[in-house]
XYZ file of N, CA, C and O in Angstrom:
396
model
N 16.075 164.192 -119.772
C 16.833 163.128 -119.995
C 16.182 161.845 -120.607
O 16.950 161.479 -121.465
N 14.885 161.779 -120.672
C 14.426 160.965 -121.701
C 14.349 161.170 -122.809
O 14.425 160.374 -123.853
N 14.746 162.422 -123.429
C 14.780 163.113 -124.841
C 16.276 162.553 -125.534
O 16.459 162.769 -126.480
N 17.354 162.252 -124.292
C 18.522 162.442 -124.909
C 18.751 160.570 -125.522
O 18.203 159.540 -124.823
N 19.639 160.661 -126.319
C 19.470 159.193 -126.951
C 20.560 158.335 -126.007
O 21.218 158.672 -125.200
N 19.992 157.087 -126.307
C 20.747 156.169 -125.312
C 22.405 155.876 -125.837
O 22.950 156.453 -126.883
N 23.191 155.465 -124.947
C 24.388 155.482 -124.945
C 25.071 154.839 -126.026
O 24.675 153.636 -126.304
N 25.820 155.359 -126.943
C 26.258 154.730 -128.084
C 25.290 154.761 -129.570
O 25.863 154.533 -130.559
N 24.267 155.418 -129.426
C 23.477 155.798 -130.391
C 23.774 156.916 -131.407
O 24.593 157.697 -130.453
N 23.428 157.018 -132.315
C 24.090 158.130 -132.954
C 23.338 159.306 -132.745
O 23.477 160.652 -132.808
N 22.206 159.108 -132.379
C 21.037 159.906 -131.882
C 19.960 160.562 -132.890
O 19.191 161.249 -132.733
N 20.491 160.332 -134.316
C 19.576 160.332 -135.345
C 18.265 159.493 -135.488
O 18.398 158.528 -134.836
N 16.967 160.190 -135.497
C 15.977 159.322 -135.523
C 16.109 158.021 -136.423
O 16.101 158.711 -137.599
N 15.701 157.184 -136.040
C 15.637 156.025 -137.064
C 17.185 155.507 -137.479
O 17.152 154.685 -138.530
N 17.891 155.697 -136.829
C 19.483 155.398 -137.029
C 19.611 154.065 -136.857
O 19.030 153.303 -135.856
N 20.443 153.327 -137.515
C 20.430 151.799 -137.224
C 21.581 151.320 -136.814
O 21.931 150.355 -136.333
N 22.739 152.655 -136.329
C 23.808 152.093 -135.523
C 23.310 152.032 -133.866
O 22.559 152.599 -133.471
N 23.958 151.078 -133.381
C 23.300 150.489 -131.949
C 24.738 150.223 -131.584
O 25.750 149.410 -131.921
N 24.779 150.200 -130.103
C 25.850 149.964 -129.341
C 25.791 148.660 -128.681
O 24.588 148.662 -128.096
N 26.422 147.821 -129.118
C 26.230 146.460 -128.608
C 26.848 146.757 -127.118
O 27.965 146.776 -126.698
N 26.487 146.130 -126.068
C 26.668 145.975 -124.798
C 27.568 144.562 -124.760
O 26.882 143.445 -125.017
N 28.494 144.504 -124.076
C 29.489 143.303 -123.909
C 29.277 142.924 -122.423
O 29.211 143.698 -121.660
N 29.254 141.636 -122.419
C 28.877 141.280 -121.015
C 30.580 141.053 -120.509
O 31.601 140.609 -121.197
N 30.674 141.140 -119.463
C 31.848 140.855 -118.903
C 32.146 139.332 -118.548
O 31.284 138.601 -118.165
N 33.447 138.824 -118.968
C 33.600 137.277 -118.773
C 34.713 137.347 -117.349
O 35.134 137.933 -117.118
N 34.276 136.188 -116.939
C 35.046 135.813 -115.643
C 36.002 135.357 -115.917
O 36.400 134.698 -117.259
N 37.027 135.452 -115.240
C 38.504 134.962 -115.472
C 38.820 133.521 -116.102
O 39.399 132.791 -117.223
N 37.830 132.408 -115.570
C 37.547 130.998 -116.053
C 36.984 131.028 -117.198
O 37.634 130.196 -117.963
N 35.950 131.811 -117.660
C 35.559 131.863 -118.846
C 36.533 132.354 -120.089
O 36.403 131.828 -121.168
N 37.450 133.338 -119.645
C 38.196 133.770 -120.637
C 39.258 132.533 -120.825
O 39.789 132.448 -121.942
N 39.748 132.042 -119.838
C 40.881 130.864 -119.808
C 40.276 129.838 -120.793
O 41.070 129.373 -121.574
N 39.068 129.478 -120.436
C 38.288 128.513 -121.351
C 38.237 128.588 -122.784
O 38.718 127.925 -123.687
N 37.783 130.004 -123.182
C 37.795 130.484 -124.628
C 39.066 130.480 -125.166
O 39.510 129.974 -126.346
N 40.198 130.995 -124.388
C 41.760 130.776 -124.857
C 42.142 129.432 -125.126
O 42.787 129.254 -126.073
N 42.159 128.516 -124.333
C 42.381 126.978 -124.512
C 41.551 126.763 -125.968
O 42.457 125.866 -126.673
N 40.242 127.083 -125.951
C 39.466 126.473 -127.240
C 40.292 127.265 -128.649
O 39.947 126.726 -129.665
N 40.907 128.492 -128.436
C 41.259 129.064 -129.387
C 42.659 128.452 -129.975
O 43.043 128.483 -131.133
N 43.264 127.731 -129.075
C 44.818 127.229 -129.436
C 44.597 125.991 -130.020
O 43.517 125.027 -129.670
N 45.323 125.604 -130.956
C 45.006 124.431 -131.985
C 46.609 123.853 -132.080
O 46.713 122.883 -132.511
N 47.704 124.462 -131.657
C 48.853 123.642 -131.770
C 49.079 122.535 -130.766
O 49.702 121.583 -131.488
N 48.680 122.670 -129.640
C 49.190 121.259 -128.830
C 48.117 120.553 -128.468
O 47.576 120.458 -127.428
N 47.197 120.043 -129.400
C 46.309 119.385 -129.293
C 46.295 117.554 -129.045
O 45.456 116.703 -129.286
N 47.697 117.164 -129.266
C 48.024 116.020 -129.440
C 48.655 115.201 -128.321
O 49.182 114.353 -128.431
N 48.600 115.859 -127.054
C 49.010 115.503 -125.663
C 50.900 115.304 -125.624
O 51.088 114.451 -124.713
N 51.258 115.985 -126.522
C 52.898 116.034 -126.088
C 53.508 117.105 -126.040
O 52.823 118.071 -125.736
N 54.862 117.283 -125.876
C 55.721 118.408 -125.863
C 55.262 119.669 -126.866
O 55.140 119.277 -127.714
N 55.076 120.844 -126.208
C 54.563 121.740 -127.174
C 55.878 122.193 -128.236
O 55.652 122.639 -129.314
N 57.069 122.054 -127.947
C 58.013 122.361 -128.358
C 58.237 121.123 -129.361
O 58.645 121.477 -130.862
N 57.744 120.248 -129.412
C 57.868 118.887 -130.383
C 56.757 119.173 -131.338
O 56.847 119.039 -132.751
N 55.576 119.651 -130.519
C 54.446 119.820 -131.567
C 54.836 121.131 -132.694
O 54.354 121.087 -133.895
N 55.305 122.154 -132.146
C 55.880 123.011 -133.410
C 56.462 122.494 -134.378
O 56.217 122.791 -135.536
N 57.393 121.747 -134.393
C 58.136 120.909 -135.339
C 57.415 119.868 -136.073
O 57.573 119.636 -137.185
N 56.755 119.333 -135.542
C 56.076 117.914 -135.805
C 54.849 118.144 -136.603
O 54.541 117.565 -137.760
N 53.834 119.364 -136.518
C 53.082 119.547 -137.228
C 53.427 120.248 -138.401
O 52.808 119.755 -139.563
N 54.392 120.893 -138.307
C 54.863 121.401 -139.847
C 55.217 120.164 -140.717
O 55.239 120.081 -141.926
N 56.083 119.349 -140.058
C 56.678 118.257 -140.682
C 55.542 117.346 -141.144
O 55.786 116.793 -142.320
N 54.853 117.193 -140.539
C 53.595 116.299 -141.088
C 52.543 117.104 -142.262
O 51.629 116.435 -142.889
N 52.532 118.085 -142.299
C 52.193 118.972 -143.366
C 53.163 118.899 -144.451
O 52.816 118.942 -145.655
N 54.427 118.804 -144.410
C 55.490 118.906 -145.299
C 55.326 117.524 -146.126
O 55.576 117.540 -147.485
N 55.464 116.425 -145.183
C 55.528 114.995 -146.152
C 54.702 114.724 -147.360
O 54.785 114.167 -148.065
N 53.324 114.798 -146.641
C 52.435 114.385 -147.999
C 52.393 115.736 -148.858
O 52.441 114.868 -150.329
N 52.849 116.596 -148.874
C 53.321 117.528 -149.767
C 54.226 117.026 -151.030
O 54.288 116.979 -152.339
N 55.248 116.809 -150.354
C 56.440 116.148 -151.068
C 55.955 114.647 -151.753
O 56.607 114.667 -152.818
N 55.312 114.071 -151.200
C 54.988 112.771 -151.794
C 54.101 112.946 -153.138
O 54.520 112.604 -154.079
N 53.326 114.091 -152.911
C 52.393 114.262 -153.935
C 53.218 114.961 -155.074
O 52.987 114.828 -156.411
N 54.351 115.787 -154.791
C 55.107 116.480 -155.512
C 55.897 115.118 -156.520
O 56.179 115.339 -157.681
N 56.548 114.292 -155.818
C 57.066 113.103 -156.170
C 56.401 112.433 -157.418
O 56.753 111.993 -158.267
N 55.276 112.016 -156.840
C 54.174 111.216 -157.725
C 53.957 111.957 -158.962
O 54.050 111.555 -160.119
N 53.555 113.315 -158.996
C 53.397 113.928 -160.196
C 54.906 114.075 -160.967
O 54.686 113.971 -162.188
N 55.853 114.394 -160.408
C 57.286 114.500 -161.375
C 57.722 113.019 -161.585
O 57.759 112.914 -163.103
N 57.215 111.958 -161.264
C 57.770 110.681 -161.562
C 56.495 110.284 -162.936
O 56.938 109.613 -163.745
N 55.527 110.876 -162.606
C 54.529 110.299 -163.771
C 54.733 111.371 -165.076
O 54.431 111.095 -166.162
N 55.342 112.860 -164.724
C 55.549 113.631 -165.783
C 56.704 113.337 -166.794
O 56.962 113.336 -167.918
N 57.908 112.541 -165.870
C 58.749 112.186 -166.566
C 58.746 110.995 -167.424
O 59.447 111.195 -168.417
N 57.505 110.326 -167.519
C 57.274 109.468 -168.808
C 56.795 110.251 -169.761
O 56.829 109.475 -170.998
N 56.759 111.377 -169.959
C 56.385 112.219 -170.994
C 57.811 113.074 -171.722
O 57.536 113.555 -172.857
N 58.885 112.800 -171.213
C 59.999 112.823 -171.840
C 60.335 112.206 -173.041
O 59.891 111.091 -173.167
N 60.956 113.440 -174.047
C 61.250 112.257 -175.340
C 60.085 112.787 -176.450
O 59.541 114.256 -176.484
N 59.968 112.129 -177.511
C 59.083 112.509 -178.508
C 57.663 112.512 -178.053
O 57.204 111.824 -177.236
N 57.071 113.615 -178.518
C 55.618 113.656 -178.078
C 54.719 112.471 -178.797
O 54.688 111.934 -179.848
N 53.789 112.027 -177.923
C 53.039 110.939 -177.933
C 51.526 110.565 -177.354
O 51.610 110.871 -176.139
N 50.291 110.750 -178.321
C 49.166 110.959 -177.591
C 48.946 109.894 -176.813
O 48.354 110.065 -175.804
N 49.350 108.738 -177.150
C 48.635 107.555 -176.339
C 49.838 107.697 -174.970
O 49.017 107.478 -173.631
N 50.798 107.965 -174.762
C 51.755 108.157 -173.656
C 50.996 109.243 -173.005
O 50.816 109.211 -171.533
N 50.631 110.242 -173.323
C 50.021 111.552 -173.061
C 48.720 111.083 -172.319
O 48.518 111.493 -171.357
N 47.895 110.273 -172.846
C 46.542 110.115 -172.345
C 46.901 108.872 -171.110
O 46.279 109.159 -169.834
N 47.704 108.081 -170.925
C 48.352 107.334 -170.169
C 48.759 108.271 -168.948
O 48.301 107.706 -167.770
N 49.714 108.943 -169.200
C 50.143 109.751 -167.968
C 48.876 110.670 -167.337
O 48.779 110.663 -166.049
N 48.284 111.241 -168.243
C 47.282 111.963 -167.685
C 46.075 111.410 -166.566
O 45.482 111.548 -165.696
N 45.760 109.929 -167.204
C 45.380 109.024 -166.586
C 45.543 108.484 -165.005
O 45.024 108.594 -163.951
N 47.039 108.363 -165.383
C 47.753 107.936 -163.902
C 47.650 109.177 -162.856
O 47.511 109.192 -161.776
N 47.687 110.505 -163.676
C 47.695 111.960 -162.823
C 46.461 111.744 -161.952
O 46.391 112.415 -160.689
N 45.489 111.435 -162.648
C 43.843 111.715 -162.295
C 43.492 110.608 -161.466
O 42.276 110.812 -160.950
N 44.294 109.631 -161.758
C 43.420 108.488 -161.239
C 44.143 108.420 -159.556
O 42.926 107.497 -158.958
N 44.319 108.727 -158.981
C 44.946 108.841 -157.465
C 44.617 110.021 -156.796
O 44.888 111.210 -157.045
N 43.864 109.769 -155.826
C 43.757 110.883 -154.652
C 45.099 111.354 -154.127
O 45.879 110.743 -153.755
N 45.339 112.510 -154.147
C 46.556 113.017 -153.611
C 46.339 112.870 -151.992
O 45.411 113.131 -151.425
N 47.681 113.016 -151.421
C 47.562 112.819 -149.918
C 47.531 113.777 -149.355
O 47.608 115.019 -149.977
N 46.842 113.786 -148.109
C 46.540 114.990 -147.259
C 47.411 115.280 -146.107
O 48.101 114.553 -145.524
């Protein structure tokens, strides 16, 4: 029996494959890890409202950034002008986008 490879090893000498033994987790530990992975309802409110509000809070700043870019680029309509183009570019890069 001493000549047989350990459980999970390939058996070839010098092999790098090893079987990792997994410890069994207690139900309390599983529950704690499960709660640590859940990111949706960290706000202390109803889970149904969190589903809607998280998406809404991601949507509003992106819309504000698009509106800001749209109004800045609207100044470029008409005949091309280097001075206006530089002013618009400075305006676009001068403000940090909302998150």
